Amino acid sequence: MSTPVTAAILVIGDEILSGRTKDKNIGTIADVLMAMGIDLREVRIVPDVEEEIVAAANALRRRYTYLFTTGGIGPTHDDITADSIAKAFGVGISERPDAIAMLLERIKPEDLNEARRRMARIPDGADLIRNDVSKAPGFMLDNVVVMAGVPAIMQNMLDNVAPRLAGGTRMVSRSIDAAGLPEGAYAAGLGALAKAHAEVSIGSYPSFSPDGFRNQIVVRGRDEARVAAAAAAVETLLADLRGDAVPV
Amino acid sequence: MSTPVTAAILVIGDEILSGRTKDKNIGTIADVLMAMGIDLREVRIVPDVEEEIVAAANALRRRYTYLFTTGGIGPTHDDITADSIAKAFGVGISERPDAIAMLLERIKPEDLNEARRRMARIPDGADLIRNDVSKAPGFMLDNVVVMAGVPAIMQNMLDNVAPRLAGGTRMVSRSIDAAGLPEGAYAAGLGALAKAHAEVSIGSYPSFSPDGFRNQIVVRGRDEARVAAAAAAVETLLADLRGDAVPV
């Protein structure tokens, strides 16, 4: 079995922690990584404080195959992500002509003031990531992918960087509706199944709606046959508990 | 000035990391903490893996006034939050009669099987948190508040535990619409203002809509007069940049 490709996300921004902005990027990145077969293992949200960003970036980039950051790459004083990532790697940072060229696709030369030029400050050794929405680029340095916080821009950068990433083996997932059964009725049986099928991951996810609880059991793994076998065992368990003769 | 009351959130659950479930709890908790004057400083999302939960819980509970966890307190084998928190504190865990009594408000005695009894396993020394939605309680152990992951239940537990928390001084926030001005136009002036008004926090938050970018500048702090002074300075800056004679 090949080594799994893993990832973490670091969301940078006071506006998320204050509740002012509700994050939408974590879910988007999680979906894209899942589709690529990359395991998202951890997420952190930190404020616009250099030492917090540096500490989290170093912890996460060393532990996982990839680290994706969102937020803090605009032109204002609170946009300190690029400088923080340079500091985390111990490399220099300077204004890059190719980044300036990208900015000039949207900004008139006479409007390219000092603040806007900040968006062309890129850590040494990084590759730029195109931004087709507002032009100011993201960048990838070693295994760290630095993207904007505005969701439309983040998504575009993620699309543009995805072909450069090594995907893992895609995860196969089967979802089984435990309709009519509360979690407490199948928990013991499901626990035994999880032990018997240790090579896959089995989770039980209740959700609450005006109609009451509705539980989904999700079987995930990299080997399609093993996932199918475990899912069949779950269906048999649920059918037995419902008193059905045949799984539905 | 009083010491700030701080907090972190630890979201526990494979389903968030896989993208299958989109977290709604972080934003809800952030709003409630902001209203109470408690500073949310960090968020982490970790999988249903005991050592990950223990490590994150210990890092965060030691660093902040409060730690709020969501997820992993149901009856199935992947619900390991209560045991992980007990382990993080190095205390025992056992079935509690008062928690069983709460379960029996909803579950018939003959349906109280071993799996459901798991929801009454509470670390030694913890206080229960009522759950008016589905009855299985959360708990508070020292400075750690352990809640369900299902948003309707989490909100109810948060409401029920809030009166036990020491609120800080409420943050005062003023939002100024930078309508008509791109970030790059005011970034230098805003950076200077942020230095001059270091006792407040000034952020610039672009958002993208079909009509284009719309930037909001947010001034936050604990002292209303200082926030008002900084906000007035921001309005003067924007008015000057727009060429207006009088701030609007």
Coordinates of N, CA and C in Angstrom, one line a residue, chain B residues 22-222:
Chain B
K22 N -20.2 20.1 6.5 CA -19.6 21.5 6.6 C -19.9 22.0 8.0
D23 N -18.8 22.4 8.7 CA -18.9 22.9 10.0 C -19.8 24.2 10.1
K24 N -20.7 24.2 11.0 CA -21.5 25.4 11.3 C -21.2 25.9 12.7
N25 N -20.6 25.1 13.5 CA -20.5 25.4 14.9 C -19.5 26.5 15.2
I26 N -18.4 26.6 14.5 CA -17.3 27.5 14.7 C -17.9 28.9 14.7
G27 N -18.6 29.2 13.6 CA -19.2 30.6 13.5 C -20.2 30.9 14.6
T28 N -21.0 29.9 15.0 CA -22.0 30.1 16.0 C -21.3 30.4 17.4
I29 N -20.3 29.6 17.7 CA -19.6 29.8 19.0 C -18.9 31.2 18.9
A30 N -18.2 31.5 17.8 CA -17.5 32.8 17.7 C -18.5 33.9 17.9
D31 N -19.7 33.9 17.4 CA -20.6 35.0 17.6 C -21.0 35.1 19.1
V32 N -21.3 34.0 19.7 CA -21.6 34.0 21.2 C -20.5 34.5 22.0
L33 N -19.3 34.1 21.7 CA -18.1 34.5 22.5 C -17.9 36.0 22.4
M34 N -18.0 36.5 21.1 CA -17.9 37.9 20.9 C -18.9 38.7 21.7
A35 N -20.1 38.2 21.7 CA -21.2 38.9 22.4 C -20.9 38.9 23.9
M36 N -20.2 37.9 24.4 CA -19.9 37.8 25.8 C -18.6 38.5 26.2
G37 N -17.9 39.0 25.2 CA -16.6 39.7 25.5 C -15.5 38.7 25.7
I38 N -15.6 37.5 25.2 CA -14.6 36.5 25.3 C -13.8 36.4 24.0
D39 N -12.5 36.6 24.0 CA -11.7 36.6 22.8 C -11.4 35.2 22.2
L40 N -12.0 34.8 21.1 CA -11.7 33.5 20.5 C -10.3 33.7 19.8
R41 N -9.3 32.9 20.2 CA -7.9 33.1 19.7 C -7.5 32.0 18.8
E42 N -8.1 30.8 18.8 CA -7.6 29.7 18.0 C -8.7 28.7 17.8
V43 N -8.6 28.0 16.7 CA -9.5 26.9 16.4 C -8.7 25.8 15.8
R44 N -9.0 24.6 16.2 CA -8.4 23.4 15.6 C -9.5 22.4 15.2
I45 N -9.3 21.7 14.1 CA -10.1 20.6 13.7 C -9.3 19.4 13.7
V46 N -9.6 18.3 14.4 CA -8.8 17.1 14.4 C -9.7 15.9 14.2
P47 N -9.1 14.8 13.7 CA -9.9 13.6 13.5 C -10.3 12.8 14.7
D48 N -11.1 11.8 14.6 CA -11.5 10.9 15.7 C -10.4 10.0 16.1
V49 N -9.3 10.5 16.6 CA -8.1 9.7 16.9 C -7.7 10.2 18.3
E50 N -7.7 9.3 19.3 CA -7.5 9.7 20.7 C -6.3 10.6 20.9
E51 N -5.1 10.1 20.4 CA -3.9 10.9 20.7 C -3.9 12.3 20.1
E52 N -4.6 12.5 19.0 CA -4.8 13.8 18.4 C -5.7 14.7 19.3
I53 N -6.8 14.1 19.8 CA -7.7 14.9 20.6 C -7.0 15.3 21.9
V54 N -6.3 14.3 22.5 CA -5.6 14.6 23.8 C -4.6 15.7 23.6
A55 N -3.8 15.5 22.6 CA -2.7 16.5 22.4 C -3.2 17.9 22.1
A56 N -4.3 18.0 21.3 CA -4.9 19.3 21.0 C -5.6 19.9 22.2
A57 N -6.3 19.0 22.9 CA -7.0 19.5 24.1 C -6.0 20.0 25.2
N58 N -4.9 19.3 25.4 CA -4.0 19.8 26.4 C -3.3 21.1 26.0
A59 N -2.9 21.2 24.7 CA -2.3 22.4 24.2 C -3.2 23.6 24.4
L60 N -4.5 23.4 24.1 CA -5.4 24.6 24.0 C -6.0 24.9 25.4
R61 N -6.2 23.9 26.3 CA -6.8 24.2 27.6 C -5.8 24.9 28.5
R62 N -4.5 24.6 28.2 CA -3.5 25.3 29.1 C -3.2 26.7 28.6
R63 N -3.5 27.0 27.4 CA -3.2 28.3 26.8 C -4.2 29.3 27.0
Y64 N -5.5 28.9 27.0 CA -6.6 29.9 27.0 C -7.5 29.7 28.2
T65 N -8.3 30.7 28.5 CA -9.2 30.7 29.6 C -10.2 29.5 29.5
Y66 N -10.8 29.4 28.3 CA -11.7 28.3 28.1 C -11.4 27.5 26.8
L67 N -11.7 26.3 26.8 CA -11.7 25.5 25.6 C -13.1 24.9 25.3
F68 N -13.6 25.1 24.2 CA -14.9 24.5 23.8 C -14.7 23.4 22.8
T69 N -15.2 22.2 23.0 CA -15.0 21.1 22.0 C -16.4 20.8 21.5
T70 N -16.5 20.4 20.2 CA -17.7 19.9 19.6 C -17.5 18.6 18.9
G71 N -18.5 17.7 19.1 CA -18.4 16.4 18.4 C -17.9 15.3 19.2
G72 N -18.3 14.1 18.8 CA -17.8 12.8 19.4 C -18.3 12.4 20.7
I73 N -19.6 12.9 21.1 CA -20.1 12.4 22.4 C -21.4 11.6 22.2
G74 N -21.6 10.9 21.0 CA -22.7 10.1 20.8 C -22.4 8.6 21.3
P75 N -23.3 7.7 20.9 CA -23.2 6.3 21.4 C -22.3 5.4 20.6
T76 N -21.8 5.8 19.5 CA -21.1 4.8 18.6 C -19.6 4.8 18.9
H77 N -18.9 3.7 18.3 CA -17.5 3.5 18.6 C -16.6 4.6 18.2
D78 N -17.0 5.5 17.3 CA -16.2 6.6 16.9 C -16.4 7.8 17.8
D79 N -17.2 7.7 18.8 CA -17.5 8.8 19.7 C -16.5 8.6 20.9
I80 N -15.4 9.3 20.9 CA -14.3 9.0 21.9 C -13.9 10.3 22.6
T81 N -14.7 11.3 22.5 CA -14.3 12.6 23.1 C -14.3 12.5 24.6
A82 N -15.3 12.0 25.3 CA -15.3 12.0 26.7 C -14.1 11.2 27.3
D83 N -13.8 10.0 26.7 CA -12.6 9.3 27.1 C -11.3 10.1 26.9
S84 N -11.3 10.7 25.7 CA -10.0 11.5 25.4 C -9.8 12.7 26.4
I85 N -10.9 13.3 26.7 CA -10.8 14.5 27.7 C -10.4 14.0 29.1
A86 N -11.0 12.8 29.5 CA -10.5 12.2 30.8 C -9.0 11.9 30.7
K87 N -8.6 11.4 29.6 CA -7.2 11.0 29.5 C -6.3 12.3 29.5
A88 N -6.8 13.4 28.8 CA -6.0 14.6 28.8 C -5.8 15.2 30.2
F89 N -6.8 15.0 31.0 CA -6.7 15.5 32.4 C -6.1 14.5 33.4
G90 N -6.0 13.2 32.9 CA -5.4 12.2 33.7 C -6.4 11.8 34.8
V91 N -7.7 11.9 34.6 CA -8.7 11.5 35.6 C -9.5 10.3 35.1
G92 N -10.2 9.7 36.0 CA -11.0 8.5 35.6 C -12.3 8.9 34.9
I93 N -13.0 7.9 34.4 CA -14.3 8.2 33.7 C -15.2 7.0 34.0
S94 N -16.5 7.4 34.3 CA -17.4 6.3 34.7 C -18.8 6.8 34.4
E95 N -19.7 5.8 34.4 CA -21.2 6.1 34.1 C -21.7 6.8 35.3
R96 N -22.4 7.9 35.1 CA -22.9 8.8 36.2 C -24.5 8.6 36.2
P97 N -25.0 8.4 37.5 CA -26.4 8.3 37.7 C -27.2 9.5 37.2
D98 N -26.7 10.7 37.4 CA -27.4 11.9 37.0 C -27.5 12.0 35.5
A99 N -26.4 11.5 34.8 CA -26.5 11.5 33.3 C -27.4 10.4 32.8
I100 N -27.4 9.3 33.5 CA -28.4 8.2 33.1 C -29.8 8.8 33.3
A101 N -30.1 9.5 34.4 CA -31.4 10.1 34.6 C -31.8 11.0 33.5
M102 N -30.9 11.7 33.0 CA -31.2 12.6 31.8 C -31.5 11.8 30.6
L103 N -30.8 10.7 30.3 CA -31.1 9.9 29.2 C -32.5 9.3 29.3
L104 N -32.9 8.9 30.5 CA -34.2 8.3 30.8 C -35.3 9.3 30.6
E105 N -35.0 10.6 30.4 CA -36.1 11.5 30.1 C -36.6 11.3 28.7
R106 N -35.8 10.6 27.9 CA -36.1 10.4 26.5 C -36.2 8.9 26.1
I107 N -35.3 8.1 26.7 CA -35.2 6.7 26.3 C -35.9 5.9 27.3
K108 N -36.7 4.9 26.8 CA -37.3 4.0 27.8 C -36.3 3.1 28.5
P109 N -36.5 2.8 29.7 CA -35.5 1.9 30.4 C -35.1 0.7 29.7
E110 N -36.1 0.0 29.0 CA -35.8 -1.2 28.3 C -34.9 -1.0 27.1
D111 N -34.9 0.3 26.6 CA -34.0 0.6 25.4 C -32.6 1.1 25.8
L112 N -32.4 1.2 27.1 CA -31.1 1.8 27.6 C -30.0 0.7 27.5
N113 N -29.6 0.4 26.3 CA -28.6 -0.6 26.1 C -27.2 -0.1 26.4
E114 N -26.2 -1.0 26.2 CA -24.8 -0.6 26.6 C -24.3 0.6 25.8
A115 N -24.6 0.6 24.5 CA -24.2 1.7 23.6 C -24.7 3.1 24.1
R116 N -26.0 3.1 24.4 CA -26.6 4.3 24.9 C -26.1 4.7 26.3
R117 N -25.8 3.7 27.1 CA -25.2 4.1 28.4 C -23.8 4.8 28.3
R118 N -23.1 4.5 27.1 CA -21.9 5.2 26.9 C -22.0 6.7 27.0
M119 N -23.2 7.2 26.6 CA -23.4 8.7 26.6 C -23.5 9.2 28.0
A120 N -23.6 8.3 29.0 CA -23.6 8.8 30.4 C -22.2 8.6 31.1
R121 N -21.2 8.2 30.3 CA -19.8 8.1 30.8 C -19.3 9.6 30.8
I122 N -18.9 10.0 32.0 CA -18.5 11.4 32.2 C -17.2 11.4 33.0
P123 N -16.2 12.2 32.6 CA -14.9 12.2 33.4 C -15.2 12.7 34.8
D124 N -14.4 12.1 35.7 CA -14.5 12.4 37.2 C -14.4 13.9 37.4
G125 N -15.2 14.5 38.2 CA -15.1 15.9 38.5 C -15.8 16.9 37.6
A126 N -16.4 16.3 36.5 CA -17.1 17.2 35.6 C -18.5 17.6 36.0
D127 N -19.0 18.8 35.6 CA -20.4 19.2 35.7 C -21.1 18.9 34.5
L128 N -22.3 18.4 34.6 CA -23.1 18.1 33.3 C -23.6 19.4 32.7
I129 N -23.8 19.4 31.4 CA -24.5 20.5 30.7 C -25.7 19.9 30.1
R130 N -26.9 20.5 30.4 CA -28.2 20.0 29.9 C -28.3 20.0 28.4
N131 N -29.0 19.1 27.9 CA -29.3 19.0 26.4 C -30.8 18.9 26.3
D132 N -31.4 20.0 26.0 CA -32.9 20.0 26.0 C -33.4 19.4 24.7
V133 N -32.5 19.1 23.7 CA -33.0 18.6 22.4 C -33.0 17.1 22.4
S134 N -31.9 16.4 22.8 CA -31.9 15.0 22.7 C -31.5 14.4 24.0
K135 N -31.4 15.2 25.1 CA -31.2 14.8 26.5 C -29.8 14.3 26.9
A136 N -29.1 13.6 26.0 CA -27.7 13.1 26.4 C -26.9 14.4 26.7
P137 N -26.3 14.5 27.9 CA -25.7 15.7 28.3 C -24.3 16.0 27.7
G138 N -23.8 17.2 27.7 CA -22.4 17.6 27.6 C -21.9 17.7 29.0
F139 N -20.6 18.2 29.1 CA -20.1 18.4 30.4 C -19.0 19.5 30.4
M140 N -18.7 20.0 31.6 CA -17.7 21.0 31.7 C -16.7 20.5 32.8
L141 N -15.5 20.3 32.4 CA -14.4 19.8 33.3 C -13.4 20.9 33.4
D142 N -13.2 21.5 34.6 CA -12.3 22.6 34.8 C -12.6 23.6 33.7
N143 N -11.8 24.0 32.8 CA -12.1 25.1 31.9 C -12.4 24.5 30.5
V144 N -12.8 23.2 30.4 CA -13.1 22.6 29.1 C -14.6 22.3 29.0
V145 N -15.2 22.9 28.0 CA -16.6 22.7 27.8 C -16.8 21.7 26.6
V146 N -17.4 20.6 26.9 CA -17.5 19.5 25.9 C -19.0 19.4 25.4
M147 N -19.2 19.7 24.1 CA -20.5 19.7 23.5 C -20.7 18.8 22.3
A148 N -22.0 18.6 22.0 CA -22.3 17.7 20.8 C -21.8 18.4 19.5
G149 N -21.8 17.6 18.4 CA -21.5 18.2 17.1 C -22.7 18.6 16.3
V150 N -23.8 18.0 16.5 CA -25.0 18.4 15.8 C -25.4 19.8 16.2
P151 N -25.5 20.7 15.2 CA -25.6 22.1 15.5 C -26.7 22.5 16.4
A152 N -27.9 21.9 16.2 CA -29.1 22.3 17.1 C -28.8 21.9 18.6
I153 N -28.1 20.8 18.8 CA -27.8 20.4 20.1 C -26.7 21.2 20.7
M154 N -25.6 21.5 19.9 CA -24.5 22.3 20.3 C -25.0 23.7 20.8
Q155 N -25.9 24.3 20.0 CA -26.4 25.6 20.4 C -27.1 25.6 21.7
N156 N -27.9 24.5 21.9 CA -28.7 24.4 23.2 C -27.7 24.2 24.4
M157 N -26.7 23.4 24.2 CA -25.7 23.2 25.3 C -25.0 24.5 25.5
L158 N -24.6 25.3 24.5 CA -23.9 26.5 24.6 C -24.8 27.5 25.4
D159 N -26.0 27.6 25.1 CA -27.0 28.5 25.8 C -27.0 28.1 27.3
N160 N -27.0 26.7 27.5 CA -27.1 26.3 28.9 C -25.9 26.4 29.7
V161 N -24.7 26.4 29.1 CA -23.5 26.6 29.8 C -23.0 28.1 30.0
A162 N -23.5 28.9 29.1 CA -23.1 30.3 29.0 C -23.1 31.0 30.4
P163 N -24.2 30.9 31.2 CA -24.2 31.6 32.4 C -23.1 31.2 33.4
R164 N -22.5 30.0 33.2 CA -21.4 29.6 34.1 C -20.1 30.2 33.7
L165 N -20.0 30.8 32.6 CA -18.7 31.3 32.1 C -18.5 32.8 32.5
A166 N -17.2 33.1 32.8 CA -16.9 34.5 33.2 C -16.7 35.2 31.9
G167 N -17.6 36.2 31.6 CA -17.5 37.0 30.4 C -16.4 38.0 30.6
G168 N -15.8 38.4 29.5 CA -14.8 39.5 29.6 C -15.5 40.8 29.4
T169 N -14.7 41.9 29.1 CA -15.3 43.1 28.7 C -15.7 43.0 27.3
R170 N -17.0 43.4 27.0 CA -17.5 43.2 25.7 C -16.6 44.0 24.7
M171 N -16.3 43.4 23.5 CA -15.6 44.1 22.5 C -16.6 45.1 21.8
V172 N -16.1 46.3 21.5 CA -16.9 47.3 20.7 C -16.4 47.2 19.3
S173 N -17.3 47.3 18.4 CA -16.9 47.1 17.0 C -17.6 48.2 16.1
R174 N -16.8 48.8 15.2 CA -17.4 49.8 14.3 C -17.0 49.3 12.9
S175 N -18.0 49.2 12.0 CA -17.7 48.8 10.6 C -17.9 50.0 9.7
I176 N -16.9 50.3 8.9 CA -16.9 51.4 8.0 C -16.9 50.9 6.5
D177 N -17.9 51.2 5.7 CA -17.9 50.8 4.4 C -17.0 51.7 3.5
A178 N -16.0 51.0 2.9 CA -15.1 51.8 2.0 C -15.6 51.8 0.6
A179 N -16.9 52.0 0.5 CA -17.5 51.9 -0.8 C -16.8 52.8 -1.8
G180 N -16.5 52.3 -3.0 CA -15.9 53.1 -4.1 C -14.4 53.1 -4.0
L181 N -13.9 52.6 -2.9 CA -12.4 52.6 -2.8 C -11.8 51.2 -2.8
P182 N -10.9 50.9 -3.6 CA -10.2 49.6 -3.5 C -9.2 49.6 -2.4
E183 N -8.9 48.4 -1.8 CA -8.0 48.3 -0.7 C -6.7 49.0 -1.0
G184 N -6.2 48.8 -2.2 CA -4.9 49.4 -2.6 C -4.8 50.9 -2.5
A185 N -6.0 51.5 -2.6 CA -6.0 53.0 -2.5 C -5.8 53.5 -1.1
Y186 N -6.3 52.7 -0.1 CA -6.2 53.2 1.3 C -5.3 52.5 2.2
A187 N -4.6 51.5 1.6 CA -3.8 50.6 2.5 C -2.7 51.3 3.2
A188 N -2.0 52.2 2.5 CA -0.9 52.9 3.2 C -1.5 53.8 4.3
G189 N -2.5 54.6 4.0 CA -3.1 55.5 5.1 C -3.6 54.7 6.2
L190 N -4.2 53.5 5.9 CA -4.8 52.7 7.0 C -3.7 52.1 7.9
G191 N -2.6 51.7 7.2 CA -1.5 51.2 8.0 C -1.0 52.2 9.0
A192 N -0.9 53.5 8.5 CA -0.4 54.5 9.4 C -1.4 54.7 10.6
L193 N -2.7 54.7 10.3 CA -3.7 54.8 11.3 C -3.6 53.7 12.3
A194 N -3.4 52.5 11.8 CA -3.3 51.3 12.7 C -2.2 51.5 13.7
K195 N -1.1 52.1 13.2 CA 0.1 52.3 14.2 C -0.3 53.4 15.2
A196 N -0.9 54.5 14.7 CA -1.3 55.6 15.6 C -2.4 55.2 16.6
H197 N -3.2 54.2 16.3 CA -4.2 53.8 17.2 C -4.0 52.3 17.6
A198 N -2.8 52.1 18.2 CA -2.4 50.7 18.4 C -3.3 50.0 19.5
E199 N -4.0 50.8 20.2 CA -4.8 50.1 21.3 C -6.1 49.5 20.8
V200 N -6.4 49.8 19.5 CA -7.6 49.1 18.9 C -7.1 48.2 17.7
S201 N -7.9 47.3 17.2 CA -7.5 46.5 16.1 C -8.3 47.0 14.9
I202 N -7.5 47.2 13.8 CA -8.1 47.7 12.6 C -7.9 46.7 11.4
G203 N -9.0 46.2 10.9 CA -8.8 45.2 9.8 C -9.6 45.7 8.5
S204 N -9.1 45.3 7.4 CA -9.7 45.6 6.1 C -10.1 44.3 5.5
Y205 N -11.4 44.2 5.1 CA -12.0 42.9 4.7 C -12.7 43.0 3.4
P206 N -12.0 42.6 2.3 CA -12.6 42.6 1.0 C -13.6 41.5 0.8
S207 N -14.7 41.7 0.1 CA -15.5 40.6 -0.3 C -15.9 40.8 -1.7
F208 N -16.2 39.7 -2.4 CA -16.4 39.7 -3.8 C -17.8 39.4 -4.1
S209 N -18.5 40.2 -4.8 CA -19.9 39.9 -5.2 C -20.0 40.1 -6.7
P210 N -21.1 39.7 -7.3 CA -21.3 40.0 -8.7 C -21.1 41.4 -9.1
D211 N -21.3 42.4 -8.2 CA -21.1 43.8 -8.4 C -19.6 44.2 -8.3
G212 N -18.8 43.3 -7.9 CA -17.4 43.7 -7.8 C -17.0 43.6 -6.3
F213 N -15.8 44.2 -6.0 CA -15.3 44.1 -4.6 C -16.0 45.2 -3.8
R214 N -16.2 44.9 -2.5 CA -16.8 45.8 -1.6 C -16.0 45.6 -0.3
N215 N -15.3 46.7 0.1 CA -14.4 46.6 1.2 C -15.0 47.2 2.5
Q216 N -14.9 46.4 3.6 CA -15.3 46.9 4.9 C -14.1 47.1 5.8
I217 N -14.0 48.2 6.5 CA -12.9 48.4 7.5 C -13.6 48.2 8.8
V218 N -13.0 47.4 9.7 CA -13.6 47.1 11.0 C -12.6 47.6 12.1
V219 N -13.1 48.4 13.0 CA -12.3 48.8 14.1 C -12.9 48.2 15.3
R220 N -12.0 47.5 16.1 CA -12.5 46.7 17.3 C -11.6 47.1 18.5
G221 N -12.2 47.1 19.7 CA -11.5 47.3 20.9 C -12.4 47.2 22.1
R222 N -11.8 47.4 23.3 CA -12.6 47.3 24.5 C -13.1 48.6 25.0

